[in-house]
Tab-separated table of C-alpha atoms in Angstrom:
chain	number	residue	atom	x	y	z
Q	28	UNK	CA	15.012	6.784	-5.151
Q	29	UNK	CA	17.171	4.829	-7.412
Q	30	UNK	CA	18.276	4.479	-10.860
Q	31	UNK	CA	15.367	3.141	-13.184
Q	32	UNK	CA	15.675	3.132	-17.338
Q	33	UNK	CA	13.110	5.349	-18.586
Q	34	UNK	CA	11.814	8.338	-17.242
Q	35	UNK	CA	9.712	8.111	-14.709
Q	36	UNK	CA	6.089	9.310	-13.775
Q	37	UNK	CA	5.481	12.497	-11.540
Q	38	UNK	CA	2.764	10.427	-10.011
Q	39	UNK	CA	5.491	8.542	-7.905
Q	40	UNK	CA	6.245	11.795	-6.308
Q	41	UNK	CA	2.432	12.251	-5.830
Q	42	UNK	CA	2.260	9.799	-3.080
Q	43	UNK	CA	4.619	11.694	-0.476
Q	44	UNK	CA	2.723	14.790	-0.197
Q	45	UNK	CA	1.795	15.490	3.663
Q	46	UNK	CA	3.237	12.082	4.607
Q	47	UNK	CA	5.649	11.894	7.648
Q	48	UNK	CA	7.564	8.857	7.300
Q	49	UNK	CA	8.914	7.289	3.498
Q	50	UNK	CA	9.454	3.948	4.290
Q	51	UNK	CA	11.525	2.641	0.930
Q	52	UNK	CA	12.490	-1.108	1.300
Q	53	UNK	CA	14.464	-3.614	-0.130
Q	54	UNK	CA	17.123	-2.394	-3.113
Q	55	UNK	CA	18.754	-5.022	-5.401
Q	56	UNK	CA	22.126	-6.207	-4.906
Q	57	UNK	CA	22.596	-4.042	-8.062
Q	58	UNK	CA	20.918	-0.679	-7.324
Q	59	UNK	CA	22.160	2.754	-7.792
Q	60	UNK	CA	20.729	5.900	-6.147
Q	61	UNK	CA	19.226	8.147	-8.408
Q	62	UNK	CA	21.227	11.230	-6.648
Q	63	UNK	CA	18.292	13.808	-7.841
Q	64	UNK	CA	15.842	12.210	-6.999
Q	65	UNK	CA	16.990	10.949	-3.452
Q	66	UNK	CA	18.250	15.106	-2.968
Q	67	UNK	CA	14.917	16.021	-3.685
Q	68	UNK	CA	13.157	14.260	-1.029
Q	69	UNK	CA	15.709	14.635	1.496
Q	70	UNK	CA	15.864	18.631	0.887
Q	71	UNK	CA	14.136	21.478	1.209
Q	72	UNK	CA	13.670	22.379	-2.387
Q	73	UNK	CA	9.639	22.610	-3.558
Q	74	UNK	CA	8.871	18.822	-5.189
Q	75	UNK	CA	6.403	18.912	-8.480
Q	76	UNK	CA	3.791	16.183	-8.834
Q	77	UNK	CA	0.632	15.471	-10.017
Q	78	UNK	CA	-1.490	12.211	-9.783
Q	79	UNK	CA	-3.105	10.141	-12.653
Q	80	UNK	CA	-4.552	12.297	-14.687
Q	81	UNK	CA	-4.546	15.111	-12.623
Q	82	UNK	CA	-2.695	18.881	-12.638
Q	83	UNK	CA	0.360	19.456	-11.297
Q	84	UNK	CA	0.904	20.552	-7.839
Q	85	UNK	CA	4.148	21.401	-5.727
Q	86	UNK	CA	4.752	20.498	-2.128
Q	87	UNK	CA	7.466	21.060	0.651
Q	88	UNK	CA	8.840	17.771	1.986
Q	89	UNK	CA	7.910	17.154	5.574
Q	90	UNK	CA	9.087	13.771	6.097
Q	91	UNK	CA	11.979	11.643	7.206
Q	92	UNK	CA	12.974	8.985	4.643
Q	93	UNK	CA	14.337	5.452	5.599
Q	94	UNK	CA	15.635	2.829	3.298
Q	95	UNK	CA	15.863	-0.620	4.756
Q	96	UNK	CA	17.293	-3.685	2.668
Q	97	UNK	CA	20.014	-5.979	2.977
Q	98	UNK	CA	21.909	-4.026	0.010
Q	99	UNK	CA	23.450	-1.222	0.008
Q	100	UNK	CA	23.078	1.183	-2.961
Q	101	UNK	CA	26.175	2.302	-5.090
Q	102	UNK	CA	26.504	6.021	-5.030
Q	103	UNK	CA	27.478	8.153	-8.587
Q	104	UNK	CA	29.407	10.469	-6.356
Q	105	UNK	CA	29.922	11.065	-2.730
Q	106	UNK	CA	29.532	15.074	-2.534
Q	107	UNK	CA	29.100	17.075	0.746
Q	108	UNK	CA	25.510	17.271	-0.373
Q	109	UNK	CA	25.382	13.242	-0.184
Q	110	UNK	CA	27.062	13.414	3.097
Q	111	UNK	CA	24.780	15.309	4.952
Q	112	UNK	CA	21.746	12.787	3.617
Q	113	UNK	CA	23.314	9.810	4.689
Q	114	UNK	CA	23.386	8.212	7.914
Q	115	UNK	CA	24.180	4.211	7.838
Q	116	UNK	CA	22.089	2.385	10.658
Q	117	UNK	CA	22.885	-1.400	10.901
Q	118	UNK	CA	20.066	-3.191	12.455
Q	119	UNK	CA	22.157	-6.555	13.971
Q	120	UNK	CA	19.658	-7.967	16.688
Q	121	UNK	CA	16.624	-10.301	15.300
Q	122	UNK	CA	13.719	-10.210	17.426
Q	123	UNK	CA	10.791	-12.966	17.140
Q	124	UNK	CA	7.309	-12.765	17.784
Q	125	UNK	CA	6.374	-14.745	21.270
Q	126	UNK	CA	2.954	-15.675	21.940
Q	127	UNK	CA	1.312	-15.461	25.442
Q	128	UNK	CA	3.663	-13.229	26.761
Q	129	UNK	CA	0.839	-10.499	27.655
Q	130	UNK	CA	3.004	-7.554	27.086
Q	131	UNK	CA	-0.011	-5.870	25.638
Q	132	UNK	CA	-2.307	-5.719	28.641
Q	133	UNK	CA	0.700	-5.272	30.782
Q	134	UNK	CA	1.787	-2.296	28.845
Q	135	UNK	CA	-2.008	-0.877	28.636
Q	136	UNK	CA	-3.007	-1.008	32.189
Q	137	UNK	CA	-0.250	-0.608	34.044
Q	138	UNK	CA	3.079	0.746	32.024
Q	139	UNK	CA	1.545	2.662	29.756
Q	140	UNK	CA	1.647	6.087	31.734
Q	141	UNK	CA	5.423	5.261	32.574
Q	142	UNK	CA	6.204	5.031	28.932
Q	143	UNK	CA	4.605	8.164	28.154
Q	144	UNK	CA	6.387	10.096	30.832
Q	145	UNK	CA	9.733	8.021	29.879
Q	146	UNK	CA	8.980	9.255	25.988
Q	147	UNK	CA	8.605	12.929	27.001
Q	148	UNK	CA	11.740	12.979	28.844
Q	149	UNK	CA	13.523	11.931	25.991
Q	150	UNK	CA	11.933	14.732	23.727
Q	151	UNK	CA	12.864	17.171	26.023
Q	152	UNK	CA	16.357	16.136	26.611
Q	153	UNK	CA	16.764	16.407	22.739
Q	154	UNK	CA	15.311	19.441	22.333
Q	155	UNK	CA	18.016	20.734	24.946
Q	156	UNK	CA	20.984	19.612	23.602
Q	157	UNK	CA	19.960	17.995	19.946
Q	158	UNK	CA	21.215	14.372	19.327
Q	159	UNK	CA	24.346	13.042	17.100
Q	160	UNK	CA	24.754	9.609	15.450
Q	161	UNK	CA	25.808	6.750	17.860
Q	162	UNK	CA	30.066	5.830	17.266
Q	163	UNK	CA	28.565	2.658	15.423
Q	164	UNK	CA	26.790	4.549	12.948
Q	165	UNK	CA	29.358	7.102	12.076
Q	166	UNK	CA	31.824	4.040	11.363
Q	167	UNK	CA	29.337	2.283	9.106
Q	168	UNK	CA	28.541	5.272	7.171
Q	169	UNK	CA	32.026	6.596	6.633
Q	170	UNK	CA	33.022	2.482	5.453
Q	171	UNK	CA	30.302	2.925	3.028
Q	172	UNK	CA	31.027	6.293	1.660
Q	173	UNK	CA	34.672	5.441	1.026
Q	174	UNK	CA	34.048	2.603	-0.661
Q	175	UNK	CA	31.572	4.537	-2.695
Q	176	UNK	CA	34.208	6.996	-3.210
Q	177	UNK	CA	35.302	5.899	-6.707
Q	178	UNK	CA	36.632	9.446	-7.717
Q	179	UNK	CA	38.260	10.213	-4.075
Q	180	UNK	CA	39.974	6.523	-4.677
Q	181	UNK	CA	41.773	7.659	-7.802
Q	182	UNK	CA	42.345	10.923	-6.529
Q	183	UNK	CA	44.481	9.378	-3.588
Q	184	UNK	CA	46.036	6.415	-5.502
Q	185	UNK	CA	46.924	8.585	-8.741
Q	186	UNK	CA	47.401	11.735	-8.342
Q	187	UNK	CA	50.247	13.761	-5.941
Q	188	UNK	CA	48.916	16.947	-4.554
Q	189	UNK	CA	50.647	20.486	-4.957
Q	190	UNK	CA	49.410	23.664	-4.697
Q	191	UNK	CA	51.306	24.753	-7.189
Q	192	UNK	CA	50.866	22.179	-9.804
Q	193	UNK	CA	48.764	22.791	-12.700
Q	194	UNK	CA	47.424	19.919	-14.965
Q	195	UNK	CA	45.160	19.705	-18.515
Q	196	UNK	CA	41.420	18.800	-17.326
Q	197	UNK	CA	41.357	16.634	-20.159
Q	198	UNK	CA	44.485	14.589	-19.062
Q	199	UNK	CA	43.027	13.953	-15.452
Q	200	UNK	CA	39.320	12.996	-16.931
Q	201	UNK	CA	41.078	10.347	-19.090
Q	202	UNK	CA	43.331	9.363	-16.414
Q	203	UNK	CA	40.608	8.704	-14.179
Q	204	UNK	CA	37.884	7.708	-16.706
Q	205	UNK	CA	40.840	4.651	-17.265
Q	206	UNK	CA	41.658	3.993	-13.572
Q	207	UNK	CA	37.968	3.524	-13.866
Q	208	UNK	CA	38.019	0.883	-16.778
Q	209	UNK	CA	40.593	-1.137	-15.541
Q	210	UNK	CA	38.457	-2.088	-12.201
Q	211	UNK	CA	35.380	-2.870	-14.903
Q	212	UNK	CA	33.775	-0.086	-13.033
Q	213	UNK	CA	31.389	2.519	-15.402
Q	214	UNK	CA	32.952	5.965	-15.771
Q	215	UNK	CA	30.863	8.736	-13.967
Q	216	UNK	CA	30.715	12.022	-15.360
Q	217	UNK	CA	32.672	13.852	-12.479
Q	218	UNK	CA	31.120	17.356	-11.972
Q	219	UNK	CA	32.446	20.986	-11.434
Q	220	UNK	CA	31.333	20.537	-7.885
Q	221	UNK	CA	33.251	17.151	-7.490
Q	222	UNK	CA	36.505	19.066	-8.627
Q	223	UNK	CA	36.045	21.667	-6.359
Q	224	UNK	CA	34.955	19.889	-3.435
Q	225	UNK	CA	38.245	17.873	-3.706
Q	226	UNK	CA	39.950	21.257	-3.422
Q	227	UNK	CA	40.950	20.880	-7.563
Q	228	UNK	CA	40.581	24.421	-8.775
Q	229	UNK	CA	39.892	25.061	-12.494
Q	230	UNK	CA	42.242	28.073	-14.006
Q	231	UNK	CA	42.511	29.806	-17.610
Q	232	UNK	CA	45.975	28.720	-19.028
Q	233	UNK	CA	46.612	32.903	-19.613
C-alpha cells in the first residue's frame, strides 16, 4: 500500500482474495501511500490479480485493512475519498507477557461462557445503533490529515477567498508548486478533484 519504484506485480494483490483481515506492518520513517493502491483495497471497486504464473482473476474486497508501525505515512493528497479510509488509532498502553498467571484455564473452564455472552451483547448493541470513532481517535486523525494537507496549507496561508474572484490556473499551480519548493517539500500534481473539493471552480475566460 505504499509508494515502491517500479511497477509492481499483480501477484501482491493475489494474496488478499477471500481474506478477512490485511494486517500491513511497519512503514519507514520515509513512506508514502500509494493512494491507488490503498483506494483499491479499502473500496468496493472489483481488484485484478493473478498468481505466479497463473491467469488473471478479479475479486471483491471483503476485508478490513490495518496498518500498524511507529510511522506514519505521508499522504499525496488528503481528498474526501482519503478521509473516509482513514481512521488514526494510537495504541499507548504496553502490555507484557506474565507467566503462571493461569488466565488460560481460568478463561476456559469457567469465564469462557461469560465472554461469549459479554461478546454477543456487544454485536447486538452495534448492530442497533452502529458505532463512531472514540474523541481520541477523531483528534489523532484530523492532526494527521492536516499536517498531510500540503495543498489545504497553501490554500489557507496564500490565497484570500472570494466568490467573485477569478484567477489564471497556471498562476495558482506555480504559486503553489513554489510555496512547495521553498519548504524542500516535492510538488504534487494537484488534481481536478483537489480543486473542486476545495470549492475552486474552473471557468472558460469567455
Amino acid at each position: 500500500m505504499m509508494e515502491a519504484r517500479g511497477q509492481r506485480h499483480p501477484t501482491e494483490l493475489a494474496q488478499f482474495m477471500g481474506v478477512r483481515l490485511a494486517l500491513c506492518s511497519e512503514p519507514s520513517s520515509s513512506a508514502t501511500w500509494n493512494d491507488s493502491r490503498a483506494k483499491s483495497l479499502t473500496g468496493d471497486a472489483i481488484i485484478s490479480a493473478r498468481f505466479m504464473r497463473g491467469d488473471n482473476f478479479t475479486f471483491r474486497r471483503a476485508h478490513k485493512t490495518i496498518v500498524v508501525g511507529n510511522h506514519m505515512p505521508k499522504l499525496n493528497a488528503v481528498t474526501q475519498a482519503i478521509r473516509r479510509r482513514m481512521q488514526m488509532v494510537p495504541f499507548r498502553a504496553v502490555f507484557a507477557p506474565v507467566a503462571g498467571t493461569g488466565m488460560r484455564e481460568r478463561l476456559q473452564e469457567k469465564a469462557l461462557s461469560a465472554v461469549l455472552a459479554w461478546a454477543i451483547k456487544g454485536t447486538v448493541e452495534w448492530v442497533k445503533r452502529g458505532t463512531s470513532p472514540p474523541v481520541r481517535v477523531r483528534l489523532l486523525t484530523e492532526e494527521y490529515l492536516a499536517d498531510e494537507d500540503r495543498f489545504g496549507q497553501w490554500l489557507e496561508e496564500c490565497c484570500a477567498r472570494d466568490e467573485s474572484a477569478l484567477e489564471r490556473s497556471s498562476d495558482l499551480h506555480r504559486n503553489y508548486g513554489a510555496s512547495e519548493m521553498v519548504r524542500g517539500r516535492r510538488v504534487m500534481r494537484c488534481s481536478r478533484v483537489t480543486w473542486s473539493e476545495a470549492g475552486l471552480a474552473r471557468r472558460r475566460p469567455w
